[in-house]
Coordinates of C-alpha atoms and ligand atoms in Angstrom, one line a residue:
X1 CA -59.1 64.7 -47.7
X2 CA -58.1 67.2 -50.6
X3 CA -55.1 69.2 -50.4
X4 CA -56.7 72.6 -49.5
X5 CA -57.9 71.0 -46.4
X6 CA -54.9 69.7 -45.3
X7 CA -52.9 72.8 -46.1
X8 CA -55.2 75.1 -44.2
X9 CA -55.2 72.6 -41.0
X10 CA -52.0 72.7 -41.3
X11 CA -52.0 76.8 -41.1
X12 CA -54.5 76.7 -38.1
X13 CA -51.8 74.2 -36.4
X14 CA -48.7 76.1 -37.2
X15 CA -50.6 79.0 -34.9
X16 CA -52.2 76.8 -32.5
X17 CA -48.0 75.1 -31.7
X18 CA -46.4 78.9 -31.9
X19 CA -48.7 79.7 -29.3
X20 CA -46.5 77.4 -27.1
X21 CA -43.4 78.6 -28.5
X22 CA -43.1 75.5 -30.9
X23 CA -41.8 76.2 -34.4
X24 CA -43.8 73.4 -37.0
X25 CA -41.7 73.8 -39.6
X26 CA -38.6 72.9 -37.1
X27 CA -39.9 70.0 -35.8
X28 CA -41.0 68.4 -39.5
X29 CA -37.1 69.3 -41.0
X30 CA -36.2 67.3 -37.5
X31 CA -38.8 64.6 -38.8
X32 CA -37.3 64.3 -42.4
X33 CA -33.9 63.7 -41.2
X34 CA -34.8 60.4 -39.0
X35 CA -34.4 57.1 -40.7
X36 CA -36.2 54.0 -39.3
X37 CA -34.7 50.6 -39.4
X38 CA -38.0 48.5 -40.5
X39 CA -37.0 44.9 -40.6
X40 CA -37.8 42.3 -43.3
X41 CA -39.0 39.4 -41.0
X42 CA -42.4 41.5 -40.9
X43 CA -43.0 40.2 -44.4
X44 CA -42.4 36.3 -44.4
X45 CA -43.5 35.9 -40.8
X46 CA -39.7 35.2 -39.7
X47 CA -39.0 32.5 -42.2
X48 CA -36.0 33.1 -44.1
X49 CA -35.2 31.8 -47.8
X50 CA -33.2 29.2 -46.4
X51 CA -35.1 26.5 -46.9
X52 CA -38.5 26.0 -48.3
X53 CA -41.6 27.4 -46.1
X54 CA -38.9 28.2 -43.5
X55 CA -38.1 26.4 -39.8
X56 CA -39.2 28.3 -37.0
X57 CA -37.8 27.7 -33.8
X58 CA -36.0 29.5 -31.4
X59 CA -38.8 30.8 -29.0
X60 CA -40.0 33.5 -31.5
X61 CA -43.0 32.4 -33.4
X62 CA -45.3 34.3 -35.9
X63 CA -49.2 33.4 -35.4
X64 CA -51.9 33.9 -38.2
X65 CA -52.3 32.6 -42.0
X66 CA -53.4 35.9 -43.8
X67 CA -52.7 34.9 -47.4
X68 CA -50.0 36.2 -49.7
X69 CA -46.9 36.2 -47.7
X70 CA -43.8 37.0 -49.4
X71 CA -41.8 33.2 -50.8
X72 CA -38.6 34.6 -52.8
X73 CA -36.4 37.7 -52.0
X74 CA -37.8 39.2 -54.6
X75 CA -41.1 39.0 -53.3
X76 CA -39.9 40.3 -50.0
X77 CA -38.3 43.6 -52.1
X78 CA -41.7 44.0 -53.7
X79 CA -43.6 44.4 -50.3
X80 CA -41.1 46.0 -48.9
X81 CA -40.9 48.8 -51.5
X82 CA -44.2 49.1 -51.5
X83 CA -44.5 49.9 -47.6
X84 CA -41.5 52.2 -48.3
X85 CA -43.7 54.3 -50.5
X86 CA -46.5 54.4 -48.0
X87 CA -44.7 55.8 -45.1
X88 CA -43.0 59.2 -45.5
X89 CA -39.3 59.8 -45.4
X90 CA -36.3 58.0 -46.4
X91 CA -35.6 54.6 -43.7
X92 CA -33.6 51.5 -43.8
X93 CA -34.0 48.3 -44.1
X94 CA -32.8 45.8 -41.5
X95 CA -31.7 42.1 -42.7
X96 CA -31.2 38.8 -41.0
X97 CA -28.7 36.1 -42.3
X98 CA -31.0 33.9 -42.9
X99 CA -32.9 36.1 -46.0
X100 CA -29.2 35.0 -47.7
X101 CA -29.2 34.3 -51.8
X102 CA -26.8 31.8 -53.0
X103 CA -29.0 31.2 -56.2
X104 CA -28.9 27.5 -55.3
X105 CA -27.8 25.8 -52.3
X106 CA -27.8 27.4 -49.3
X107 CA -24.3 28.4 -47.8
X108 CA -24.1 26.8 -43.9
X109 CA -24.2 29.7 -40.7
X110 CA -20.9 29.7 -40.5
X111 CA -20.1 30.1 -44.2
X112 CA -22.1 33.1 -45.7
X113 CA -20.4 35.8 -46.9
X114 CA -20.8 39.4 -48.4
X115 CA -21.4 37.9 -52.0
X116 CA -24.3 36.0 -50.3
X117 CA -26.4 39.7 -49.7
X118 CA -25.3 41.8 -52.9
X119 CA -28.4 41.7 -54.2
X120 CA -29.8 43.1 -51.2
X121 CA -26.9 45.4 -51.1
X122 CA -27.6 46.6 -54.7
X123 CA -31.0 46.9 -53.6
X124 CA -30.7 49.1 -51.1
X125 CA -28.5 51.4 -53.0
X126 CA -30.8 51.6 -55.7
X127 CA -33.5 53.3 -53.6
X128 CA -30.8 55.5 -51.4
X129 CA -31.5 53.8 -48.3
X130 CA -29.3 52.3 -45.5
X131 CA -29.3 48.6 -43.9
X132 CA -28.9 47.0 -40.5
X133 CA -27.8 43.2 -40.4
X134 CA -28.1 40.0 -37.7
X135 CA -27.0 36.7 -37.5
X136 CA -29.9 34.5 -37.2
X137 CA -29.1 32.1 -34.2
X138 CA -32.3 30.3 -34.8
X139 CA -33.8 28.0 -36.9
X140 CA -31.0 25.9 -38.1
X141 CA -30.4 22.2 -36.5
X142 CA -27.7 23.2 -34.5
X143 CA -30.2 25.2 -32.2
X144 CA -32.6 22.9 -32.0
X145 CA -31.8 22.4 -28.6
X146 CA -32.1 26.0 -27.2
X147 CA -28.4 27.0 -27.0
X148 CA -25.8 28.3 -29.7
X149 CA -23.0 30.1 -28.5
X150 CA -23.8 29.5 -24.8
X151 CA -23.8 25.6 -25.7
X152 CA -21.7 23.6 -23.5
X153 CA -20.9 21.4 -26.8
X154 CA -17.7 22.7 -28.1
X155 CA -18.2 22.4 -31.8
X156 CA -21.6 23.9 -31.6
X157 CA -20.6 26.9 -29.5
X158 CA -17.7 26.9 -32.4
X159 CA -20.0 27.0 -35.1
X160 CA -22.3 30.0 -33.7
X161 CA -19.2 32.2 -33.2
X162 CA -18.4 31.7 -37.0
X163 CA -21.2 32.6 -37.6
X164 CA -21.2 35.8 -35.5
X165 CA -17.9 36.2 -37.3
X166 CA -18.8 35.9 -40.7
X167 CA -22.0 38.6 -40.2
X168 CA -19.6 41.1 -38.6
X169 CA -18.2 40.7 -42.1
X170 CA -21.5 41.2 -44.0
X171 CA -22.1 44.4 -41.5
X172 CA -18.8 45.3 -43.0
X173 CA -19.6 45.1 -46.3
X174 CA -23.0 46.6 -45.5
X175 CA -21.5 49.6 -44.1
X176 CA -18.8 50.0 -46.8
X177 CA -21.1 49.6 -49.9
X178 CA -23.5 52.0 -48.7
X179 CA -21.5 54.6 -46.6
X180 CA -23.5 54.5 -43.5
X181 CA -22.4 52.2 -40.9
X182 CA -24.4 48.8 -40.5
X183 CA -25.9 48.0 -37.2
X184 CA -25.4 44.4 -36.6
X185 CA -27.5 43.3 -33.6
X186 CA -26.6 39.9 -31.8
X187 CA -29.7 37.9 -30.4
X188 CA -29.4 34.8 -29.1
X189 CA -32.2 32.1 -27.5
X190 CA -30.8 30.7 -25.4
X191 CA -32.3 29.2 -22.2
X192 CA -34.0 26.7 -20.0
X193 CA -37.6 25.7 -19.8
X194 CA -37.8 25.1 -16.6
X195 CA -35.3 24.9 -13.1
X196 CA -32.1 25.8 -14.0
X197 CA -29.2 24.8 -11.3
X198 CA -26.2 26.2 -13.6
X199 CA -27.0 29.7 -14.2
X200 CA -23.6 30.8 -14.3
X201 CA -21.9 28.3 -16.7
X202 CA -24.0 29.5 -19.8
X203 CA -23.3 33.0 -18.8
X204 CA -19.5 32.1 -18.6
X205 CA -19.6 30.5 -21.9
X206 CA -21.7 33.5 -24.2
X207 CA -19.4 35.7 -22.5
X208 CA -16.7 34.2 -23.9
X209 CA -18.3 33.7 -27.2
X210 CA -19.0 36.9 -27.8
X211 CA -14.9 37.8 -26.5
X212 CA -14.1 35.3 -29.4
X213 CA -16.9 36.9 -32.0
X214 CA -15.7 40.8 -31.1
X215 CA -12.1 40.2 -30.8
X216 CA -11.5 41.7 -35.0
X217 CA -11.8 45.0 -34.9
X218 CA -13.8 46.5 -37.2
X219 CA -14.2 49.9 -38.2
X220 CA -17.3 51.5 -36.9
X221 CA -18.0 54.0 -39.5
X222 CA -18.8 50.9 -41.5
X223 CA -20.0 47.9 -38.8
X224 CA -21.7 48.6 -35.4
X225 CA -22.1 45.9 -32.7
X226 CA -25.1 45.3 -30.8
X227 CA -26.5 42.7 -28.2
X228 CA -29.8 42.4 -27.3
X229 CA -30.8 41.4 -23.8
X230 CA -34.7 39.4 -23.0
X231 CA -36.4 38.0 -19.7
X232 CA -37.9 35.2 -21.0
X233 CA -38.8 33.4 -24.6
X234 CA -40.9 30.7 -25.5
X235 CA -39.3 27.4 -24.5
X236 CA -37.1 29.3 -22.0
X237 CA -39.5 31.0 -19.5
X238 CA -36.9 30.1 -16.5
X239 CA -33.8 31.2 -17.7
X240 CA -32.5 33.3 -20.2
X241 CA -28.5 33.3 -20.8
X242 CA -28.3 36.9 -22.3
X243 CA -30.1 38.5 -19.6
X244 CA -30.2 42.7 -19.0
X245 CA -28.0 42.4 -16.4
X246 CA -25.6 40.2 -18.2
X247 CA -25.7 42.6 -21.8
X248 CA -25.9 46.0 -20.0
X249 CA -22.5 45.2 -18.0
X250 CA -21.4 43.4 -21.4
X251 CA -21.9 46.1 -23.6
X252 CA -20.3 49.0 -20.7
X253 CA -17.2 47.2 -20.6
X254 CA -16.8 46.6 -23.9
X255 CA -18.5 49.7 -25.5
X256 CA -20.8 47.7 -27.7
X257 CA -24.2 48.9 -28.4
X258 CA -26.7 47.6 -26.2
X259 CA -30.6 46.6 -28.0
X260 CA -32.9 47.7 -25.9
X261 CA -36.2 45.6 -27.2
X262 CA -39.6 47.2 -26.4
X263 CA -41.1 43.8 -25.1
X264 CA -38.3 42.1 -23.7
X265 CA -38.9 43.6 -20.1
X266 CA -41.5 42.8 -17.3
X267 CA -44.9 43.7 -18.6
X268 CA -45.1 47.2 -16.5
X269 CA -41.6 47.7 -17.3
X270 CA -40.5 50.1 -20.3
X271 CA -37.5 51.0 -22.0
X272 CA -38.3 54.9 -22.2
X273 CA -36.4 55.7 -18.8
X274 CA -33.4 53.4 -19.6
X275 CA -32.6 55.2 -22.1
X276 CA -31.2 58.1 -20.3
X277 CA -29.1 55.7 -17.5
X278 CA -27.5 53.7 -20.6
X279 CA -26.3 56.5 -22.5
X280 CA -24.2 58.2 -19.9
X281 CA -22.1 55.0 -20.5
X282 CA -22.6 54.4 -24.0
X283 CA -21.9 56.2 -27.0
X284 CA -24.5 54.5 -28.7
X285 CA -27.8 52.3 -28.4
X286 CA -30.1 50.3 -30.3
X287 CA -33.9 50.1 -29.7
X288 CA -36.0 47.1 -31.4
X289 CA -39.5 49.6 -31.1
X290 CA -41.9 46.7 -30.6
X291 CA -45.3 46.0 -28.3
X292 CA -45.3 43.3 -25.9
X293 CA -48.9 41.9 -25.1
X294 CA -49.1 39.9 -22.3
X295 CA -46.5 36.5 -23.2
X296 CA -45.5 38.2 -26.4
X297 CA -43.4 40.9 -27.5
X298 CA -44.3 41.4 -30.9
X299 CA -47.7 43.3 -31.5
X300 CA -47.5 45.6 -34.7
X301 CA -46.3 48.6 -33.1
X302 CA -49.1 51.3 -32.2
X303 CA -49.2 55.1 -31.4
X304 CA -49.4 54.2 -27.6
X305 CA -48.4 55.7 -24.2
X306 CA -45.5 53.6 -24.2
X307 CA -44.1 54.3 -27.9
X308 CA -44.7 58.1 -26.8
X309 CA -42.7 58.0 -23.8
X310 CA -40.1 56.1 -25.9
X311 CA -40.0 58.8 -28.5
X312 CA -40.0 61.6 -26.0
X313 CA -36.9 60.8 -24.2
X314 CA -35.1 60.2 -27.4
X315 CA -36.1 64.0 -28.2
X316 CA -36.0 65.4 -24.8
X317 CA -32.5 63.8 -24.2
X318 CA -31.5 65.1 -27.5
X319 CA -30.6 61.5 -28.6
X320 CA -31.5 61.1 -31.9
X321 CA -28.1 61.1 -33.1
X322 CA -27.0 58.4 -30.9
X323 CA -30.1 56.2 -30.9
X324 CA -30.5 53.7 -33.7
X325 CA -34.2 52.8 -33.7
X326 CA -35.3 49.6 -35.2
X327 CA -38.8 48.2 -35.4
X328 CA -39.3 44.4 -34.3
X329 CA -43.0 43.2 -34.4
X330 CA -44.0 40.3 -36.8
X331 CA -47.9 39.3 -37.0
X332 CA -49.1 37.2 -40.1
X333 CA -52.9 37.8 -39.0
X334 CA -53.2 40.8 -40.8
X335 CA -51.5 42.0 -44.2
X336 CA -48.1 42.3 -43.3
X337 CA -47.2 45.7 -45.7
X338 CA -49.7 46.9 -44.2
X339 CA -48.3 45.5 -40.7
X340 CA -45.1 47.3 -41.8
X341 CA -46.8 50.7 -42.7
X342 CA -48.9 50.8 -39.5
X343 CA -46.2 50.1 -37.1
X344 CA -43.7 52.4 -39.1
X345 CA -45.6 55.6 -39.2
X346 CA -46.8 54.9 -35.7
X347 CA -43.4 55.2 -34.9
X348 CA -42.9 58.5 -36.9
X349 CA -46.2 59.9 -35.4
X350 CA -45.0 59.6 -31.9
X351 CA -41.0 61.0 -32.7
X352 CA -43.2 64.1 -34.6
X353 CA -45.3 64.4 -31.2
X354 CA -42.3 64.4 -29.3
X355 CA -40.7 66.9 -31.8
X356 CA -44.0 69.4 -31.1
X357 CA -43.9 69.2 -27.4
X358 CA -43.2 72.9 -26.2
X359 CA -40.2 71.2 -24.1
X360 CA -38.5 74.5 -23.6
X361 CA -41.6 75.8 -21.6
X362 CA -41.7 72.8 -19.9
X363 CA -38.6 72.3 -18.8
X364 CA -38.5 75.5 -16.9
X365 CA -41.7 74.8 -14.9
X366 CA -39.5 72.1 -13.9
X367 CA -36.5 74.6 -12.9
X368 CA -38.4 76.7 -11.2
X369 CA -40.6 74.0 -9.4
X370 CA -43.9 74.7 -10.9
X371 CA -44.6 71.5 -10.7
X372 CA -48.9 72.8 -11.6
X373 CA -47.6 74.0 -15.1
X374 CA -46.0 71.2 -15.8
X375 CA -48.8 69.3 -15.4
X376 CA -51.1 71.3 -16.9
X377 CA -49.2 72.0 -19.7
X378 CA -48.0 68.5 -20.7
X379 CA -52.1 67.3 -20.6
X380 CA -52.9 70.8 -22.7
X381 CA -50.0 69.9 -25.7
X382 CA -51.8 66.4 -25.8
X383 CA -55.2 68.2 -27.9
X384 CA -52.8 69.9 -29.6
X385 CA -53.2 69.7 -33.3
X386 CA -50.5 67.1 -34.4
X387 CA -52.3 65.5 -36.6
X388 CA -53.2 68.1 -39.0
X389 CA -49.2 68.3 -38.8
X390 CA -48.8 64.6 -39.9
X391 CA -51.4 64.8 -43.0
X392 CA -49.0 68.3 -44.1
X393 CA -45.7 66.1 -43.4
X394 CA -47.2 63.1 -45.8
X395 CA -48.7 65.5 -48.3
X396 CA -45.1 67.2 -48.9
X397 CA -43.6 63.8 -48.8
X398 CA -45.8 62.1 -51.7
X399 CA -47.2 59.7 -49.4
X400 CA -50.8 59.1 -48.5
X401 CA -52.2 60.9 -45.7
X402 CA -54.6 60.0 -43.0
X403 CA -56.3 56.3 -43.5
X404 CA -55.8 56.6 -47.5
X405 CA -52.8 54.2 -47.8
X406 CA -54.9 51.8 -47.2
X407 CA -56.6 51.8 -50.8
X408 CA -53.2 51.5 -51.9
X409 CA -52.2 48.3 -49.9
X410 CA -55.7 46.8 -50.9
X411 CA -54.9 47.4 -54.5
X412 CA -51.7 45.8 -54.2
X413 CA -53.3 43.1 -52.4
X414 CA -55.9 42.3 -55.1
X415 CA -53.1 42.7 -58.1
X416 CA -50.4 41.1 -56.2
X417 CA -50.2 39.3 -53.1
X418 CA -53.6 37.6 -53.1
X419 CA -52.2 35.9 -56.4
X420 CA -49.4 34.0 -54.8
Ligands
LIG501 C1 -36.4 37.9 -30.3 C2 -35.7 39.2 -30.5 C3 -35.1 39.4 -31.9 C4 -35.9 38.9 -33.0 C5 -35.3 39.1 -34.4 C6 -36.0 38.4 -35.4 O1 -37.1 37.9 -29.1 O2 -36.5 40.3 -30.3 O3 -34.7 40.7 -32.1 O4 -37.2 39.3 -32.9 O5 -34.0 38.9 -34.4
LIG502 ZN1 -35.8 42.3 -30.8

């Protein structure tokens, strides 16, 4: 695709939207202003650099064995800049505890501290970009069992909430460092396999926890709090402690930031219409944009009905200052940058539909109860010519348009990841 051609599809859209009453050029200086969190367990399968090869555990599992994952943070920075320069626009990145560098041995949970991520810190203010933080309450010995700060074992509950403690710190530090405040979600596994007479003890016991973890303020221009809710996990198909119900009353009364994750729901259940509820209660909100298949919740996200209807309420409700959205999917079948670029601009393909839907006309089918517009009109804007939109948006944003970045993760692949 040359640039003529994309610049004159890109004049044949302009006229095609302003026939609805949709200004392009609106809608793409919307686009340039949204950053996406894309998270950096994408690129080691959810490993970490604690140890060597990484322990999984903690009913989130990455399947597949495509060659060349990254070993070393500065691996991971590698693939990650170069998905950055495939996708267009300026995101962030989002960081677990357990990618810590302590250039030796590894600090314990509940001792990491802001020294610990400066590299990662540096990093990200190198390239201009923001960062969201969690404490990884997983893979480590002390949650081997399936609970950490629901665990009916004092010293092990303990230990979890220092940890929670010490990565409000990080988030901190995050924030501070790179003046824009650090989300810092809060997922935990906990669960029960099977039959599960006590559900209310665990519920008693993360509730309290997460009293002990929130109890220092911290100021929210630079550290967020978010909790993240699931039905069910591998290992605890039962019971889960941190249910919806459980975070969504947690997060109310105490005005924390609730994670709403993609594929943490019933399988016919989405997140698009919580979104609305929640936020008459919340200032703020967290998504983890992921696509749940069947048992799992963590398909490379895609430009779907579902991601759609996600991105449209966030525009619709005129949310997108008050919605942090974060990607979760992790697949090691496939390359993972280009697992990364896929499920990133799949994300910024659907807020860019959502930005070009003639809402205005829409909405007043709706007031006036012309319900047949409505219809008709939402099904007309779906042949509407977004795409030619898309190429223009990664033509002026020096990233390549259509299928063509993926020559470039190819070539990286040959010169750099197939040689690890
Ligand atoms: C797990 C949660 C959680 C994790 C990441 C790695 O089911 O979705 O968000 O995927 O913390
Ligand atoms: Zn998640």
């Amino acid at each position: 695709m040359n640039t003529a051609t994309i610049e004159n599809g890109y004049r044949i859209a302009k006229e095609r939207y302003a026939e609805f009453g949709v200004d392009t050029e609106h809608a793409l200086e919307r686009l340039r202003r949204i950053a996406i969190s894309m998270h950096c367990w994408q690129g080691d399968d959810v490993g970490g650099f604690e140890s060597e090869g990484g322990l999984s555990g903690g009913g989130i599992m990455a399947t597949g064995n495509y060659p060349g994952k990254a070993r070393t943070p500065d691996e991971l920075r590698r693939d990650l800049e170069q998905a950055f320069r495939l996708i267009p626009g300026k995101h962030r990145l989002n960081l677990h505890a357990m990618y810590q560098e302590t250039g030796g041995k590894p600090a314990d949970r509940n001792a990491i501290q802001p020294a610990h991520f400066q590299r990662w810190i540096d990093w990200a203010k190198e390239l201009g970009i923001g960062m969201d933080f969690n404490p990884t309450f997983f893979s480590h010995p002390k949650a081997a069992d399936g609970f950490t700060l629901s665990h009916r074992d004092e010293g092990i509950r303990r230990f979890w909430v220092e940890h929670g403690i010490a990565c409000r710190k990080v988030g901190e530090a995050i924030g501070r460092q790179l003046g824009t405040p650090c989300v810092t979600n809060v997922w935990i596994p906990d669960g029960m396999k099977d039959v599960t007479i006590d559900r209310k003890g665990p519920r008693e016991l993360l509730r309290r926890s997460l009293d002990e973890m929130f109890a220092q303020p911290i100021d929210p221009s630079y550290n967020l709090d978010a909790v993240e809710s699931k039905l069910f996990g591998i290992g605890s198909e039962t019971y889960v402690v941190g249910s919806h119900e459980f975070y969504l009353a947690y997060a109310v009364r105490n005005q924390k930031l609730l994670c709403l994750d993609a594929g943490h729901f019933h399988p016919t259940e989405t997140i698009a219409d919580k979104i609305s509820s929640v936020l008459l209660y919340l200032d703020e909100i967290l998504l983890h944009v992921s696509r749940g298949i069947r048992w799992d919740s963590d398909h490379v996200v895609l430009l779907t009905d579902d991601l759609r209807a996600i991105a449209e309420e966030i525009v619709r409700g005129d949310f997108l200052g008050r919605v942090h959205i974060g990607l979760d999917f992790f697949d090691a079948s496939i390359h993972r940058v280009a697992a990364w670029v896929i499920g990133t601009r799949a994300m910024l393909k659907a807020l860019l539909i959502a930005l070009l839907e003639p809402t205005a006309r829409l909405r007043q089918c709706e007031i006036e109860g012309n319900y047949t517009s409505r219809l008709a009109t939402v099904e007309a804007a779906k042949s509407l010519p977004w795409g030619a939109v898309w190429d223009y948006h990664c033509l002026h944003q020096d990233v390549p348009p259509g299928l063509s970045w993926l020559d470039e993760v190819r070539a990286y692949e040959r010169e750099v990841t197939s040689r690890r």
